[in-house]
Short mmCIF file of C-alpha atoms in Angstrom, two decimals:
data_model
loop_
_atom_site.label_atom_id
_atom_site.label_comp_id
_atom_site.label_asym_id
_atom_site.label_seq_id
_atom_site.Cartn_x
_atom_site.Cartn_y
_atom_site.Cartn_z
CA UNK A 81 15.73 46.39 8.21
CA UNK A 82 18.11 44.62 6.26
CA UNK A 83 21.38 44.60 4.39
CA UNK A 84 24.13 42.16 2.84
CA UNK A 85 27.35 41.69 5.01
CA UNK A 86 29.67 40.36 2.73
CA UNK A 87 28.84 36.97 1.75
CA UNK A 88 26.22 36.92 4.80
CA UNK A 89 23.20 38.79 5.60
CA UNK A 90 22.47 40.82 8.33
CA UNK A 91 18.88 42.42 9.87
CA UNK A 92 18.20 44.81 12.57
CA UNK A 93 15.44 46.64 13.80
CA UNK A 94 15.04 49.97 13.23
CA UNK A 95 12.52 53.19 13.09
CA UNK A 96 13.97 55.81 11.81
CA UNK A 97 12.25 56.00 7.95
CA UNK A 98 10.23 58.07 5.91
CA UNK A 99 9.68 58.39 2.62
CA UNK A 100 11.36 61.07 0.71
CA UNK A 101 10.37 61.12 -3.06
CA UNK A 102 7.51 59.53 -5.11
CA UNK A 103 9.84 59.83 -8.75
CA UNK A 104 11.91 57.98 -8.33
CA UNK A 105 10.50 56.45 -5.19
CA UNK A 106 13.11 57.60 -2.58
CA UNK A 107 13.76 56.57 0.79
CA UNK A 108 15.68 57.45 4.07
CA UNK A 109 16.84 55.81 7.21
CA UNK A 110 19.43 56.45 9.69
CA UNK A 111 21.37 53.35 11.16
CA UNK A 112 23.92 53.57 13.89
CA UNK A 113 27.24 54.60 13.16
CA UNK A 114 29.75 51.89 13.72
CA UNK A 115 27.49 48.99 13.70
CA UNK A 116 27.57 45.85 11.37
CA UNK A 117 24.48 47.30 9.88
CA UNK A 118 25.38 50.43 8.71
CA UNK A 119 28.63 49.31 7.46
CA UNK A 120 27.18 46.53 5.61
CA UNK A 121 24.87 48.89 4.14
CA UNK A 122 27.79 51.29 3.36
CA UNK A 123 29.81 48.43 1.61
CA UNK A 124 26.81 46.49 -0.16
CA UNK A 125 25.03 49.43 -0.96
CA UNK A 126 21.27 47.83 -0.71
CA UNK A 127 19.14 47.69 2.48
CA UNK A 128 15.44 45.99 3.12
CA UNK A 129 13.04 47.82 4.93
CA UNK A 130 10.58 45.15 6.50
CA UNK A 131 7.11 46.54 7.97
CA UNK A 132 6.03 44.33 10.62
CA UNK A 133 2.78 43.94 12.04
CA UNK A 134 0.86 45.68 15.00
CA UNK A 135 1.04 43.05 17.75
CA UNK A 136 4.37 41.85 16.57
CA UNK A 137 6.39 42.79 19.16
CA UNK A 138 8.56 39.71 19.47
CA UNK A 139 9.87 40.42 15.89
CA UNK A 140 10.95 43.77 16.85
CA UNK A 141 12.61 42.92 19.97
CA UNK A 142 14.28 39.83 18.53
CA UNK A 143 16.53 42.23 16.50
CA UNK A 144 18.08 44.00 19.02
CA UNK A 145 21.04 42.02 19.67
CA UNK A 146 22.32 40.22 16.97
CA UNK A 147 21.39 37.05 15.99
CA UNK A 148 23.68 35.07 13.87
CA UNK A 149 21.98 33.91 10.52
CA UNK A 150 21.92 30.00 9.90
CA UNK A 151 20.42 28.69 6.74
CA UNK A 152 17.14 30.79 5.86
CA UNK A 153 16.49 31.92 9.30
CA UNK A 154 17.59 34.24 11.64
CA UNK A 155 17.36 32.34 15.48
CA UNK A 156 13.61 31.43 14.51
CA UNK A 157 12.51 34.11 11.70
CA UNK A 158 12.59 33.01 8.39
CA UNK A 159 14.03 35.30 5.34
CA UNK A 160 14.23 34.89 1.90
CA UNK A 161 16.13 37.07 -0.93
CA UNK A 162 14.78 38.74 -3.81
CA UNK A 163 16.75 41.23 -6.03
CA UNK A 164 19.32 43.04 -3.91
CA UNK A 165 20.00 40.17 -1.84
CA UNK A 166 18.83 42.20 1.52
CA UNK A 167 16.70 39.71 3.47
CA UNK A 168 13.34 39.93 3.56
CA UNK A 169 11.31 38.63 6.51
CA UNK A 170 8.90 36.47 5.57
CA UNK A 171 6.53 37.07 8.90
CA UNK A 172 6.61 40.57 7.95
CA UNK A 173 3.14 42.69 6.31
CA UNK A 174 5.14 44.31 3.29
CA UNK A 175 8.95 44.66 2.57
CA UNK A 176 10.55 47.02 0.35
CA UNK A 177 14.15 46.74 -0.59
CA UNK A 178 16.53 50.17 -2.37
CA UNK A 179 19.89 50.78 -3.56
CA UNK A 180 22.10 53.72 -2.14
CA UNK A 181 22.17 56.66 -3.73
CA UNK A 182 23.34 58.93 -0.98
CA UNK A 183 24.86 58.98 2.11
CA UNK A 184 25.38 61.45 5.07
CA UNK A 185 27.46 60.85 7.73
CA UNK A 186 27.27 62.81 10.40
CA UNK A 187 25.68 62.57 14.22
CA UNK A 188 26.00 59.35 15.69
CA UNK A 189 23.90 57.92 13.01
CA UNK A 190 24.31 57.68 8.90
CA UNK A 191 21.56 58.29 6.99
CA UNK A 192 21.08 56.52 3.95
CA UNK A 193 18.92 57.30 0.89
CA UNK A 194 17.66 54.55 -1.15
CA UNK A 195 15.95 54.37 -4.35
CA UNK A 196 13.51 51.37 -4.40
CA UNK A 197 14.06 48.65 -6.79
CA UNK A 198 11.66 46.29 -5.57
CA UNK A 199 8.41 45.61 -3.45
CA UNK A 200 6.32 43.15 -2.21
CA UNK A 201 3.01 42.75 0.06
CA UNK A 202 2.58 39.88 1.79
CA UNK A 203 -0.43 40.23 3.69
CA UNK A 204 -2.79 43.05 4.33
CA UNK A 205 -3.17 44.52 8.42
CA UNK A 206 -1.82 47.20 10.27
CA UNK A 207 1.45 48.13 10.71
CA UNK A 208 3.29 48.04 13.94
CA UNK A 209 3.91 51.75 15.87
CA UNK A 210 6.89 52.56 18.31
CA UNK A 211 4.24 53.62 20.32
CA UNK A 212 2.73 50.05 20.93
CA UNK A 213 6.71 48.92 21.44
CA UNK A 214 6.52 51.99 24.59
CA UNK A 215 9.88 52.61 23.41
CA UNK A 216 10.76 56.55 22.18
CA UNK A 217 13.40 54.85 19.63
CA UNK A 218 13.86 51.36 18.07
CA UNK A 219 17.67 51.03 16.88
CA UNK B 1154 6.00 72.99 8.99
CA UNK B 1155 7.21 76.29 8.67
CA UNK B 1156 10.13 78.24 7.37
CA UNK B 1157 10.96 82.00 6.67
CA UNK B 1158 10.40 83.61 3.09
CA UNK B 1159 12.28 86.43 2.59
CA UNK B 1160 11.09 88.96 5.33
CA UNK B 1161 7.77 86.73 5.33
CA UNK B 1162 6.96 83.58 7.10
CA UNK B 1163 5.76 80.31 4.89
CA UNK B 1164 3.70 77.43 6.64
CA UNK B 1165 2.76 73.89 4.69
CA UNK B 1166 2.02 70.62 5.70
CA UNK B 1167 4.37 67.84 5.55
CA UNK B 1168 4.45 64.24 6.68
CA UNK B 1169 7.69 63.11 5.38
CA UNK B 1170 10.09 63.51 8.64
CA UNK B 1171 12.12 61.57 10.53
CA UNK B 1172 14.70 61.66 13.42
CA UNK B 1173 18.29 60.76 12.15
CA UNK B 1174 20.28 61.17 14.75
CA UNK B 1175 20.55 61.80 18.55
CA UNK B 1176 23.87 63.55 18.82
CA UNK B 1177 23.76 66.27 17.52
CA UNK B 1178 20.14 66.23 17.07
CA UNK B 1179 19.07 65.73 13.61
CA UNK B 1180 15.88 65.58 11.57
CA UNK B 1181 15.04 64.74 8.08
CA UNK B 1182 12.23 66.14 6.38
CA UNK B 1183 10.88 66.05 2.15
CA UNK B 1184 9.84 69.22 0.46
CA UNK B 1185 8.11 69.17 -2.71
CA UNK B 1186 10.81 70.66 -5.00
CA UNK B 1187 9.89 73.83 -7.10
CA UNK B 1188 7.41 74.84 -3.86
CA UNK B 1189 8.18 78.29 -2.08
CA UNK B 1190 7.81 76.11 1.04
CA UNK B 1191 11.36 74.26 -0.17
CA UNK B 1192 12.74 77.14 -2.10
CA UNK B 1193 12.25 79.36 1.50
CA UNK B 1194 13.85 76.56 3.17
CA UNK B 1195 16.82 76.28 1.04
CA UNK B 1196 17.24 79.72 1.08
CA UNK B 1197 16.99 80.49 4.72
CA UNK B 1198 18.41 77.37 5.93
CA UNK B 1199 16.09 76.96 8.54
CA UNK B 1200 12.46 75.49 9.48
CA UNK B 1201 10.35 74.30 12.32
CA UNK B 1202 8.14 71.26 12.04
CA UNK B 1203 5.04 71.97 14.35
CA UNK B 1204 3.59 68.32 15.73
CA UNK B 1205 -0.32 68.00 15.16
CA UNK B 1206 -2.83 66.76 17.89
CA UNK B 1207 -5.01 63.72 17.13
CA UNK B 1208 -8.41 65.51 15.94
CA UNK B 1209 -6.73 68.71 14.14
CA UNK B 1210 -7.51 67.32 10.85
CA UNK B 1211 -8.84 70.40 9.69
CA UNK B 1212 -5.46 71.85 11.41
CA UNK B 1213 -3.25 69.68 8.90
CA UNK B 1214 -5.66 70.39 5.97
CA UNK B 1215 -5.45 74.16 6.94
CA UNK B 1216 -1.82 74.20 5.01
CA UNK B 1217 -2.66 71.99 2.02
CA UNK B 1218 -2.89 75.20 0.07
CA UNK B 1219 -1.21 78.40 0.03
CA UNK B 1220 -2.35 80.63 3.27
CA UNK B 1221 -1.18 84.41 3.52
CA UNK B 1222 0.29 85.79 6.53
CA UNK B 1223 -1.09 88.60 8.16
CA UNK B 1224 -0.01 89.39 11.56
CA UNK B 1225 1.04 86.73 13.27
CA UNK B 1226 -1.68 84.55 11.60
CA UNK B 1227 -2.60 81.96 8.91
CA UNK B 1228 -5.77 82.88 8.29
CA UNK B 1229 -7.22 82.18 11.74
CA UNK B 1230 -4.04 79.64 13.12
CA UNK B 1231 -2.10 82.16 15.11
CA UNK B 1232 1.80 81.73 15.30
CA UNK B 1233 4.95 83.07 17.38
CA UNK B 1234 8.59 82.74 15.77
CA UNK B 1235 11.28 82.01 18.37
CA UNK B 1236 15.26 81.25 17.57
CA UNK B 1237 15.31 80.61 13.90
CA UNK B 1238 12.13 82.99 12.67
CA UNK B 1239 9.99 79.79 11.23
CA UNK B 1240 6.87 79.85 12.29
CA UNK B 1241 5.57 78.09 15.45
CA UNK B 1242 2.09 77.11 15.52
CA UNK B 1243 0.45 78.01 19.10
CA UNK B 1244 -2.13 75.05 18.45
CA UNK B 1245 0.23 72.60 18.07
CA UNK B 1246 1.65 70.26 20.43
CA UNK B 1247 5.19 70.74 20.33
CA UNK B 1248 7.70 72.24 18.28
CA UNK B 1249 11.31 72.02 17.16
CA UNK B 1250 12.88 74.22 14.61
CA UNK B 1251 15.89 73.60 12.39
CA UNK B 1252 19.11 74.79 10.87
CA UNK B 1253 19.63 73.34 7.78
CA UNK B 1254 23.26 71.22 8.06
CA UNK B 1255 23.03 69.24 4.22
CA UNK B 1256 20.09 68.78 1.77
CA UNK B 1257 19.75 66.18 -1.11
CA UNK B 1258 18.26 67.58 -4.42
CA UNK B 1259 16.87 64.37 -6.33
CA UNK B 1260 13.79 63.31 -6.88
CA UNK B 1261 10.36 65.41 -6.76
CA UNK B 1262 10.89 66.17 -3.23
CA UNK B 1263 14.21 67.72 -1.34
CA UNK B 1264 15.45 66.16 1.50
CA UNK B 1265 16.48 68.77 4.24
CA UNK B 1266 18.64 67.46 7.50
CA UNK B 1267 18.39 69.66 9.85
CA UNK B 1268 20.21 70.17 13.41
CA UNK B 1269 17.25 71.03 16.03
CA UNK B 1270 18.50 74.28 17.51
CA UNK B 1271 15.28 74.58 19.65
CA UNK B 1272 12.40 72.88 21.00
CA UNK B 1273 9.17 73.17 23.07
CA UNK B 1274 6.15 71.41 24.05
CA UNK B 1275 2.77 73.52 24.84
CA UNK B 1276 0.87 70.74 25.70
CA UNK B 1277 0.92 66.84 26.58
CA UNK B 1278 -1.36 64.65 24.33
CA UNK B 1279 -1.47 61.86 21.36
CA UNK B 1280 0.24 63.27 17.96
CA UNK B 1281 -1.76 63.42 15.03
CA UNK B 1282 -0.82 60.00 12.58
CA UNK B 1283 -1.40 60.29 8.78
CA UNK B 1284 -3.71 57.26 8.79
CA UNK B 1285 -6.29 59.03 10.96
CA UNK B 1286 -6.57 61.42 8.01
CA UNK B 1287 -7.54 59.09 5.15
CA UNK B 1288 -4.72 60.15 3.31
CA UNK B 1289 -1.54 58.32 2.25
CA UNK B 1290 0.72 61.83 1.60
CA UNK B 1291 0.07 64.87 3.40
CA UNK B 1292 2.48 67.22 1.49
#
């Protein structure tokens, strides 16, 4: 996932989603309290969702810590920007990217509903599980 | 997933859910607005969210439309309630149920955050996923 940071960008990976409404097309996720992420998506107000590919483990894991952005790429992942300015990754399957149009903040994470303003496919496969990953939670 | 109804007990099938936070627990889920599966929810304040096995498509399907209660069964899918009254399925794999702590009324769907109050699991095994089913929305 995504967000601007000020005049930066910021990504982090994360598995807490689901869709919430088809009209308008809604969406939720929960970031972690506190973090640069979730205030940058606070403050901005837009957020990326990336969907990564089964087998594409490395991606995942390379957002845990974070990685400072230089030029188009984060460390070795190249992004690009569309209309919220959110990065998109270009490795990923599909990419989505919303607005804010609620907020709750509460538990140890804030969850963030976004309306989706854009969308984009870049290849066809299957998308990566957090089963595959072994891990019960992904950031 | 289930929630009370009045006196009565109301069961449908969702796939929009998501974990939001680990202290306190929370969980998202999306209810079709205008449903008496969201309106019981909303008026309750409570719900469980039973988790499928892989192979209990015709489980999942079971729910698509309206089932009376009689007894403490859907038709043939027997249930128990525990600490909140929604209905546990004894097929399922595990359980949590809900009390409803903020809810987000946009969009053709309501998004209910609920604080797990209680949990169980009656069985190890791998969870049902929506792509097994063919479908792309399961209610």
């Amino acid at each position: 996932m995504g967000t601007k940071l000020g005049e930066d960008v910021n990504a982090f990976t994360g598995n807490w989603v689901t869709q919430t409404s088809f009209s308008p097309p809604l969406v939720a996720i929960a970031a972690k309290k506190g973090t640069a992420s979730s205030d940058g998506i606070h403050d901005s107000g837009v957020f990326s969702v990336n969907v990564l590919e089964s087998g594409q483990k490395d991606l995942a894991f390379a957002f845990f810590k974070p990685i400072s952005r230089v030029g188009n790429k984060f460390g070795d992942v190249e992004f690009y920007t569309q209309t919220t300015g959110s990065p998109i990754l270009k490795d990923a399957l599909s990419w989505f990217e919303c607005k804010v149009v609620h907020e709750y903040d509460q538990g140890d994470h804030v969850v963030y509903i976004g309306e989706v303003v854009d969308a984009g496919v870049h290849r066809s496969g299957s998308p990566m599980t957090l089963q595959e990953t072994g891990l019960f939670y992904g950031g």
